[in-house]
mmCIF file of C-alpha atoms and ligand atoms in Angstrom:
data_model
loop_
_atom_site.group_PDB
_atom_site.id
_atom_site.type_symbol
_atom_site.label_atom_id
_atom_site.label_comp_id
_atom_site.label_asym_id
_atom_site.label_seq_id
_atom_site.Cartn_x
_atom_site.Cartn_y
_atom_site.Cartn_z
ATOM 1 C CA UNK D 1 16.753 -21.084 -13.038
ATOM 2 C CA UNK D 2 18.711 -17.869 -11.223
ATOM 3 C CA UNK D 3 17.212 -17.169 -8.150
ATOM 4 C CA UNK D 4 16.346 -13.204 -7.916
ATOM 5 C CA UNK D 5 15.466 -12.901 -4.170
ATOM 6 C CA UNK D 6 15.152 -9.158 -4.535
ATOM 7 C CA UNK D 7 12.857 -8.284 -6.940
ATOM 8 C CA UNK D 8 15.173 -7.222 -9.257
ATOM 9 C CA UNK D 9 13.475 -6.511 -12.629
ATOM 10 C CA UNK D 10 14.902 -3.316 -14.010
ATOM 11 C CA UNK D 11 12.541 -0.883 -16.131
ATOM 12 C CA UNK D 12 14.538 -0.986 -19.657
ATOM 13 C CA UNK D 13 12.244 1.681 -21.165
ATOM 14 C CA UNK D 14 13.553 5.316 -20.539
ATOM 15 C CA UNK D 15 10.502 6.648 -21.564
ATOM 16 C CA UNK D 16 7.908 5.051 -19.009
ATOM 17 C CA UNK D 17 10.341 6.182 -16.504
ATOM 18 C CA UNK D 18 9.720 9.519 -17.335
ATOM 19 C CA UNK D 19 6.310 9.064 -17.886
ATOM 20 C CA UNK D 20 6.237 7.810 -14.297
ATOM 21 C CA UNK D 21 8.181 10.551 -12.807
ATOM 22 C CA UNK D 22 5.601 12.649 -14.678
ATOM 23 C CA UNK D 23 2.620 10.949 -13.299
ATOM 24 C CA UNK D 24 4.379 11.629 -9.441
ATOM 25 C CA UNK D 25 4.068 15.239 -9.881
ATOM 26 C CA UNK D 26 7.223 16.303 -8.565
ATOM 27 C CA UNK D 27 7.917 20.580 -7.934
ATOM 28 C CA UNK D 28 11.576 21.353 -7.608
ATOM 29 C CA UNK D 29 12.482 21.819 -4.067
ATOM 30 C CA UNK D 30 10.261 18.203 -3.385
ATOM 31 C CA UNK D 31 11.970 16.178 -1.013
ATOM 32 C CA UNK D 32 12.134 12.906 -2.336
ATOM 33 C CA UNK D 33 12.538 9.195 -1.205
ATOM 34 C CA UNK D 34 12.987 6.305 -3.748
ATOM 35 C CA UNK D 35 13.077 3.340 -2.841
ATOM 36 C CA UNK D 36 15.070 0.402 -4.587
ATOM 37 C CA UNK D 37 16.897 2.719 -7.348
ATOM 38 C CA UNK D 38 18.547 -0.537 -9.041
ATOM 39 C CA UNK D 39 20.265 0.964 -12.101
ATOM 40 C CA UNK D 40 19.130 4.188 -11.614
ATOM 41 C CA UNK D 41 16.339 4.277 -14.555
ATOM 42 C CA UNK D 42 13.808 6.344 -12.257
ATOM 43 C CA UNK D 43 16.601 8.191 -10.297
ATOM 44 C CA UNK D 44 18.211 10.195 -12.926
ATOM 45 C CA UNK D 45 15.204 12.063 -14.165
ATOM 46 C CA UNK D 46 13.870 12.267 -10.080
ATOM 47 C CA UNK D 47 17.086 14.383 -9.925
ATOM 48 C CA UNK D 48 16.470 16.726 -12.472
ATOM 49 C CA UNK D 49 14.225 18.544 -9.567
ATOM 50 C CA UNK D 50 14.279 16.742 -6.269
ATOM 51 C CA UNK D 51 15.715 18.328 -3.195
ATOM 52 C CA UNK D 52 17.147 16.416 -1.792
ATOM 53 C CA UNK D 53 16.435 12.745 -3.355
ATOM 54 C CA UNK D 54 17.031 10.023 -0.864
ATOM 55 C CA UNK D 55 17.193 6.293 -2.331
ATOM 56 C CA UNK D 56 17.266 3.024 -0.390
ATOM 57 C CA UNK D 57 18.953 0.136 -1.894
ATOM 58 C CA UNK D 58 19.422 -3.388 -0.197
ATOM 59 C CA UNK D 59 21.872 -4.681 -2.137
ATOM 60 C CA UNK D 60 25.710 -3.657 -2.009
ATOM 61 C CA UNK D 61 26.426 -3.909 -5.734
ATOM 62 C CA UNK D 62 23.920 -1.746 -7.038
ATOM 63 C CA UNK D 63 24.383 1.012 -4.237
ATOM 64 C CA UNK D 64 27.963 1.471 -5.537
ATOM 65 C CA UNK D 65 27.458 1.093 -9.197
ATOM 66 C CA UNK D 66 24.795 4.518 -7.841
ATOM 67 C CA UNK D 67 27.554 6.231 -6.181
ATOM 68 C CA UNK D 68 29.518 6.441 -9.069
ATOM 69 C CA UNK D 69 26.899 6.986 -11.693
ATOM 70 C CA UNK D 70 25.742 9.822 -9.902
ATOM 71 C CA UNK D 71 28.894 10.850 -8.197
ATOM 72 C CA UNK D 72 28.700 14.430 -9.522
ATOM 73 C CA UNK D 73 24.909 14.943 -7.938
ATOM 74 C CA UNK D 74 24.751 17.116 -5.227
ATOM 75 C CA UNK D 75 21.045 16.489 -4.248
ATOM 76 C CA UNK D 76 21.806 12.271 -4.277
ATOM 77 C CA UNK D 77 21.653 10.446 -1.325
ATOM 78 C CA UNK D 78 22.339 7.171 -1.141
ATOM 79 C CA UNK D 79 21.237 4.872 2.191
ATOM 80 C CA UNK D 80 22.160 0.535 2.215
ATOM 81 C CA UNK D 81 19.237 -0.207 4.264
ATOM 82 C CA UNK D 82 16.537 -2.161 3.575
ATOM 83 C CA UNK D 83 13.481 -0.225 3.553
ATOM 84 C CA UNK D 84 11.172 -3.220 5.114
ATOM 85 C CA UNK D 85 12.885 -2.125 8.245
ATOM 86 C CA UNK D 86 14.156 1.656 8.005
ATOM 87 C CA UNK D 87 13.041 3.728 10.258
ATOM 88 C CA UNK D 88 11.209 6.462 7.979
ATOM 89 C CA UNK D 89 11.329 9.016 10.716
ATOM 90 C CA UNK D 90 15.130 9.480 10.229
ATOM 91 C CA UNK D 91 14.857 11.604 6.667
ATOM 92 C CA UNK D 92 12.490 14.295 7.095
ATOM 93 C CA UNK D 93 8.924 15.027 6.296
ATOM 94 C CA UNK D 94 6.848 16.399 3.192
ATOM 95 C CA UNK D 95 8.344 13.371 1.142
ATOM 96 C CA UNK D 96 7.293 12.321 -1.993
ATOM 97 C CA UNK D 97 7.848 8.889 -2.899
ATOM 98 C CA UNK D 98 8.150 7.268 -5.917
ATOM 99 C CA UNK D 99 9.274 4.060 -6.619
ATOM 100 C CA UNK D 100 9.478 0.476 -8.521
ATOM 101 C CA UNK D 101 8.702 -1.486 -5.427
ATOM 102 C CA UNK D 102 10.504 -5.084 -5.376
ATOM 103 C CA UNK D 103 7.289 -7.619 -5.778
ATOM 104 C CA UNK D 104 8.200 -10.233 -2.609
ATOM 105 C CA UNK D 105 8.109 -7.051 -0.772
ATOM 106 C CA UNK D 106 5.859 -4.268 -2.104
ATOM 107 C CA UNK D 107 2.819 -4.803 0.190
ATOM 108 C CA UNK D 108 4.928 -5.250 3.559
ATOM 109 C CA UNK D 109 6.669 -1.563 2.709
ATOM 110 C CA UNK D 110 3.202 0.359 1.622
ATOM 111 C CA UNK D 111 1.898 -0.614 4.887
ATOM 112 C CA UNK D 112 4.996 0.296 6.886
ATOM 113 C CA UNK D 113 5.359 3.838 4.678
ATOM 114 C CA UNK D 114 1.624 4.205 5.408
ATOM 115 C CA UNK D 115 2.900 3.728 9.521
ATOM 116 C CA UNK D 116 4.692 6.946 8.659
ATOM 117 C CA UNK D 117 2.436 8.730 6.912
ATOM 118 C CA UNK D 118 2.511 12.013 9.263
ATOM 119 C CA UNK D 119 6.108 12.311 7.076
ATOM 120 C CA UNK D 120 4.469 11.214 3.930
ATOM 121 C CA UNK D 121 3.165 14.202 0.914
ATOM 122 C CA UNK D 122 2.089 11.243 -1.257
ATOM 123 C CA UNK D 123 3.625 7.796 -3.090
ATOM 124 C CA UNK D 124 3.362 7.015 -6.585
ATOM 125 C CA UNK D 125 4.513 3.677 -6.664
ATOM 126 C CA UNK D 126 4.993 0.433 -9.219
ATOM 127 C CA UNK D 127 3.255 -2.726 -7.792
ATOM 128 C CA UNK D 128 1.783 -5.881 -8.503
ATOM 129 C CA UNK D 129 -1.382 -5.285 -10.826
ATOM 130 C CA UNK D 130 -3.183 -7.372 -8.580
ATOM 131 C CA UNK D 131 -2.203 -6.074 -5.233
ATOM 132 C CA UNK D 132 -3.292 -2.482 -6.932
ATOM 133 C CA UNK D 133 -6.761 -4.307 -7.935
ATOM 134 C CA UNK D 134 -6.930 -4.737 -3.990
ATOM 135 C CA UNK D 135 -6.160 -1.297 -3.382
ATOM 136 C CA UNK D 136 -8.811 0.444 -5.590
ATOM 137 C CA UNK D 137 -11.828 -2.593 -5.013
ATOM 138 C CA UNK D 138 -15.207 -1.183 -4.334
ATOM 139 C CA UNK D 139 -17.618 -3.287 -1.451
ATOM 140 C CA UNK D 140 -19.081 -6.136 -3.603
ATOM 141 C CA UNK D 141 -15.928 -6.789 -5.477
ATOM 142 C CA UNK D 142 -13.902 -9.974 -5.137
ATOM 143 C CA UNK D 143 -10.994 -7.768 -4.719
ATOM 144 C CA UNK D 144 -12.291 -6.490 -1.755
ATOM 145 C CA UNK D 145 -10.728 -7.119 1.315
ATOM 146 C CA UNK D 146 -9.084 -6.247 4.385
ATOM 147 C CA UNK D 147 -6.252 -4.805 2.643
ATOM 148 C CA UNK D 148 -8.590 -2.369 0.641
ATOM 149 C CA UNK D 149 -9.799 -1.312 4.195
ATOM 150 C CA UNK D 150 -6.722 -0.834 5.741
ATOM 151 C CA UNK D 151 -5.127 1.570 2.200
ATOM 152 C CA UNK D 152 -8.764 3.200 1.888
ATOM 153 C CA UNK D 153 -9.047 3.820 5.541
ATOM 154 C CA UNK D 154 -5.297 6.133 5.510
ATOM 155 C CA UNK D 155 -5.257 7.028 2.058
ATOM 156 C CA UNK D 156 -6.846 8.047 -1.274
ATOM 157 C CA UNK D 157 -5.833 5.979 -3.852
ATOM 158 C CA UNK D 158 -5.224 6.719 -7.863
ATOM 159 C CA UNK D 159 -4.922 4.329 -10.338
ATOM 160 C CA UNK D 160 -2.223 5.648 -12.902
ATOM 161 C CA UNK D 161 -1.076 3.496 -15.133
ATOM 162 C CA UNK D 162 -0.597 -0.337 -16.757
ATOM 163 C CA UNK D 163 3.018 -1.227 -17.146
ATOM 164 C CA UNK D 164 3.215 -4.854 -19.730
ATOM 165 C CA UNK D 165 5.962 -7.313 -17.889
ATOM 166 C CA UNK D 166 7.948 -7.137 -21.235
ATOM 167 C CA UNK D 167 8.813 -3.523 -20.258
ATOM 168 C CA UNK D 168 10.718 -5.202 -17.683
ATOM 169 C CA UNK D 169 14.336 -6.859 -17.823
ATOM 170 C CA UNK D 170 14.002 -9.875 -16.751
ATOM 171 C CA UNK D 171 10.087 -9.785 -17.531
ATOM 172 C CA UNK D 172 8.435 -11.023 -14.291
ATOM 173 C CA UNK D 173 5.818 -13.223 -14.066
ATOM 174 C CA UNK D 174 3.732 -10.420 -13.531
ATOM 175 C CA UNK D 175 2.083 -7.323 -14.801
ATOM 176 C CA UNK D 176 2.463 -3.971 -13.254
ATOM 177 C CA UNK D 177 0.178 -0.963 -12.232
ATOM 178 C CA UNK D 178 1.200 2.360 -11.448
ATOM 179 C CA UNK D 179 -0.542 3.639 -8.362
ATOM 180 C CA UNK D 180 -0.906 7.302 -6.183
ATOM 181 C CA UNK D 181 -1.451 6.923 -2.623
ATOM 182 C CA UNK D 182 -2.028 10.276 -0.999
ATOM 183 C CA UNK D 183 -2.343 10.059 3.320
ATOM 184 C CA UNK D 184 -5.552 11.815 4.612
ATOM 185 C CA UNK D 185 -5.287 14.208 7.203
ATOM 186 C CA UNK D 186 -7.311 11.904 8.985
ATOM 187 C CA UNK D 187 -8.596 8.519 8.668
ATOM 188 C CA UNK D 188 -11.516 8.766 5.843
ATOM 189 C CA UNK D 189 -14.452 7.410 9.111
ATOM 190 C CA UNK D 190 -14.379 8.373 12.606
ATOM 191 C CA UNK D 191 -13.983 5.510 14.416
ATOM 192 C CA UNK D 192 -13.652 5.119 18.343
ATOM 193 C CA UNK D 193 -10.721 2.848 18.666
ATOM 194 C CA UNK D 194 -8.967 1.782 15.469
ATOM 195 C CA UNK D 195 -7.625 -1.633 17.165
ATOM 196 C CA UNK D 196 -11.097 -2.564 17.454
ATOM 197 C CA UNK D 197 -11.846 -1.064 13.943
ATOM 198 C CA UNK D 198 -9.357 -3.093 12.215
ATOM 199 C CA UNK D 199 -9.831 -6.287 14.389
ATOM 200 C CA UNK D 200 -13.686 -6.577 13.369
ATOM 201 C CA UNK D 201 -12.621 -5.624 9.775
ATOM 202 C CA UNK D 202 -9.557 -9.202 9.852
ATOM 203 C CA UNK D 203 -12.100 -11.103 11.202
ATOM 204 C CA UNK D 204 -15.067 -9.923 9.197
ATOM 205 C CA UNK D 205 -13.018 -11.288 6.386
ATOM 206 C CA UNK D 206 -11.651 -14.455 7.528
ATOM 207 C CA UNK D 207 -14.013 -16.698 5.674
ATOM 208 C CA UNK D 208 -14.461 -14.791 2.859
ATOM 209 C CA UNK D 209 -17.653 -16.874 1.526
ATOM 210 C CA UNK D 210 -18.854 -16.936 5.609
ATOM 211 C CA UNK D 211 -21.445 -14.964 6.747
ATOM 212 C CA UNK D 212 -21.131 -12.139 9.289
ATOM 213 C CA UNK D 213 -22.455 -13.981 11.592
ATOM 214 C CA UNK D 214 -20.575 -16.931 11.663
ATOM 215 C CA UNK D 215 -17.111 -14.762 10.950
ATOM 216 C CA UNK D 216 -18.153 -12.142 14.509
ATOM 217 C CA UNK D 217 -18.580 -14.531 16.935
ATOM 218 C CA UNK D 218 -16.941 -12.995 19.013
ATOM 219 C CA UNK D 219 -18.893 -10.567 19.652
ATOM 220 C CA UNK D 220 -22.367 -12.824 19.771
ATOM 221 C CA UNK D 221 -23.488 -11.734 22.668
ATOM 222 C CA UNK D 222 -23.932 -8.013 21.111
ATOM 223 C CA UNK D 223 -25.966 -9.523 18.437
ATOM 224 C CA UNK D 224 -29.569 -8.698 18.514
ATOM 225 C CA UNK D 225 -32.574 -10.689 16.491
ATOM 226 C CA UNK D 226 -34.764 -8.419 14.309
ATOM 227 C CA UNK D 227 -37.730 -10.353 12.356
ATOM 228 C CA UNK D 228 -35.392 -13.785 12.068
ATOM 229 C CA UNK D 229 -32.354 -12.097 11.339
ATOM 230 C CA UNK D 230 -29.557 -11.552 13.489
ATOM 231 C CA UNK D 231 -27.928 -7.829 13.957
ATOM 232 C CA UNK D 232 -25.408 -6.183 15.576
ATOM 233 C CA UNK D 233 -25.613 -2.235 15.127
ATOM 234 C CA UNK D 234 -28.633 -2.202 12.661
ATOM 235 C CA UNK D 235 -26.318 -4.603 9.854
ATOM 236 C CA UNK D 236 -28.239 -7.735 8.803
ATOM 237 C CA UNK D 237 -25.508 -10.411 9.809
ATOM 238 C CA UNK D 238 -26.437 -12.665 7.483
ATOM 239 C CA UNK D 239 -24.426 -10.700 4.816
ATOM 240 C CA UNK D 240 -21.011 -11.399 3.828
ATOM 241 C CA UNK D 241 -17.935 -8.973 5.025
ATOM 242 C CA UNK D 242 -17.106 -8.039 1.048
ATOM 243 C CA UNK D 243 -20.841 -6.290 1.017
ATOM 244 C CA UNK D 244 -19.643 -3.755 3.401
ATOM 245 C CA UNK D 245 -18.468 -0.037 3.055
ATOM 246 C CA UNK D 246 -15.684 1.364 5.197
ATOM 247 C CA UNK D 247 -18.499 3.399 7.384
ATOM 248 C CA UNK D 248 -20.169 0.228 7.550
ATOM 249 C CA UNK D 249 -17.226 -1.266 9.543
ATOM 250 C CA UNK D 250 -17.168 1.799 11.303
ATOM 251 C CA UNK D 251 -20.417 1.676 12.853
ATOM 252 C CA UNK D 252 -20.069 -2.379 13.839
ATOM 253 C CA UNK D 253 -16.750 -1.362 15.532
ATOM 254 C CA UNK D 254 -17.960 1.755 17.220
ATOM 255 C CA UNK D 255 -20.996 -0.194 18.212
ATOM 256 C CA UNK D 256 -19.162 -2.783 19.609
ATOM 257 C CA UNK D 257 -16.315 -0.710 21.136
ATOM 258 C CA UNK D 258 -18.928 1.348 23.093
ATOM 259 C CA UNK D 259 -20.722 -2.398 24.457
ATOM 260 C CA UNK D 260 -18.652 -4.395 24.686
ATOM 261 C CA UNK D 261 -17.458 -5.424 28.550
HETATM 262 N N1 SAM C 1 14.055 1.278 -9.756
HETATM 263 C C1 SAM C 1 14.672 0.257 -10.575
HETATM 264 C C2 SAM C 1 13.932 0.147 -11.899
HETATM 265 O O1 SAM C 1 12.810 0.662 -11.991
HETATM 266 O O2 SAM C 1 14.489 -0.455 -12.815
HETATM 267 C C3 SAM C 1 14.704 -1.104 -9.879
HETATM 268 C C4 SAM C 1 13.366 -1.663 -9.490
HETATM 269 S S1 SAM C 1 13.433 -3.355 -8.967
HETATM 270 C C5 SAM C 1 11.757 -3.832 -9.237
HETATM 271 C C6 SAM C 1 13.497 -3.304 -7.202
HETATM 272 C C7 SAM C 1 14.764 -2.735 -6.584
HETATM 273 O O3 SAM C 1 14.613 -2.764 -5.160
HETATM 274 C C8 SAM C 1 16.035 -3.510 -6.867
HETATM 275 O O4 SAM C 1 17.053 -2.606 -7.166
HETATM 276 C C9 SAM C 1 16.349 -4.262 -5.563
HETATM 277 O O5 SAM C 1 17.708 -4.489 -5.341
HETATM 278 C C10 SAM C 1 15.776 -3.295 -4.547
HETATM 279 N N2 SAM C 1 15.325 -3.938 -3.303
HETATM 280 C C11 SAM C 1 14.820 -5.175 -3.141
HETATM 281 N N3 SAM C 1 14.450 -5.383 -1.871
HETATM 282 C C12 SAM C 1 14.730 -4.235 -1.204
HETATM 283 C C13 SAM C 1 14.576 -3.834 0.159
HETATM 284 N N4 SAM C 1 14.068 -4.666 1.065
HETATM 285 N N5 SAM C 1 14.980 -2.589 0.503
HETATM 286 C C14 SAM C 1 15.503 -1.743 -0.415
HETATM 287 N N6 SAM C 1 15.664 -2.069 -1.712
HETATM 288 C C15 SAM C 1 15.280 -3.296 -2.109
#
């Protein structure tokens, strides 16, 4: 079977494109950034109103089949980079993304857009149905994780759409959902260090099916027994990580940052 190291299942449906580009509420005068253009599917109605639109594509091919197809575009710009690297800080601020993120590498760039999300307006991006499950999980979901934390913590999140792999050439393995990611002003809890924040929240879900307990230890010699039960900022240990709200982590981690020693 051909290897297809990038990701590179075009949209062949004109009219989800639009109906994307739609769904990313775009004003003319929006600075844009898309990211992995491919054949341009998404691009050419994005420039119908983006000012300026910048695209990053990896690979060479593509990037000057672009040039040419949209030679005659003044608001087109067109960067070779690969934008699990770029340095986001380099095009401007207000930007609106939108994009058809490449699968093997869709999780790695939300993060690092979300690292530069002083610059960001919002993303409306394709992903991975089930990274997008992960996104949107309430506490008490098997979905819920870490990675929920971590989006829900910067961002509020809006499910869009489904996209079927057969709207896809070559179909992936894979369906699709369409999802808005908007950066908060400021993180959604008030927490007192977010290393610490994030640190209890990785290890709180290290063994998913472990309790507290077993997955804080270290921290044990914060913990405090209550009536048989062990607790650490009034939360009954012996519940699993996956039970807990954001503000939840927030008041373990600002317990624990303002105790520990
Ligand atoms: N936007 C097009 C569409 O909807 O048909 C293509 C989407 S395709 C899922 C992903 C695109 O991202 C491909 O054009 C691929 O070459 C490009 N790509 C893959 N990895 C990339 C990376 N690390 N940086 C920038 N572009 C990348």
């Amino acid at each position: 079977m051909k290897k297809r190291p990038l990701g590179q299942n075009f949209l062949k449906d004109p009219s989800i494109a639009q109906e994307i580009v739609r769904l990313a509420q775009i004003s003319p005068q929006d600075p844009i950034l898309e990211i992995g253009p491919g054949k341009g599917i998404l691009t050419q109605f994005l420039l119908e109103s983006a000012n300026p639109l910048t695209a990053l594509e990896i690979d060479k091919k593509l990037c000057g089949e672009l040039k040419q197809k949209f030679a005659t575009k003044s608001n087109f710009r067109l960067i070779e980079a690969d934008a699990a690297k770029f340095d986001y800080g380099s095009i401007g601020s207000g930007l609106k993304v939108v994009s058809n993120l490449p699968y093997y590498a869709a999780t790695h760039i939300v993060k690092r857009l979300i690292h530069y999300r002083d610059r960001i307006a919002d993303m409306t991006v394709m992903m991975q149905k089930e990274v997008v499950d992960r996104f949107v999980a309430h506490p008490g979901q098997k979905e819920y994780g870490s990675l929920t934390v971590f989006i829900q913590f910067h961002c509020q999140v809006e499910r869009l759409m489904e996209i079927d792999k057969t709207s896809f050439s070559p179909p992936p393995k894979i369906d699709s959902s369409l999802v808005k990611l908007t950066p908060l002003s400021g993180p959604r809890v008030l927490v007192k260090n977010q290393k610490t924040f994030f640190k209890v929240v990785n290890a709180a879900f290290l063994h998913k099916r472990k309790m507290l307990k077993n997955n804080l230890k270290d921290w044990q010699n914060q913990f405090q027994r209550e009536n048989d039960h062990m607790h650490l900022a009034g939360i009954d240990l012996s519940r699993r990580g996956e039970t807990l709200s954001i503000a939840d982590f927030a008041t373990l981690s600002n317990f624990i940052h303002t105790h520990h020693d």
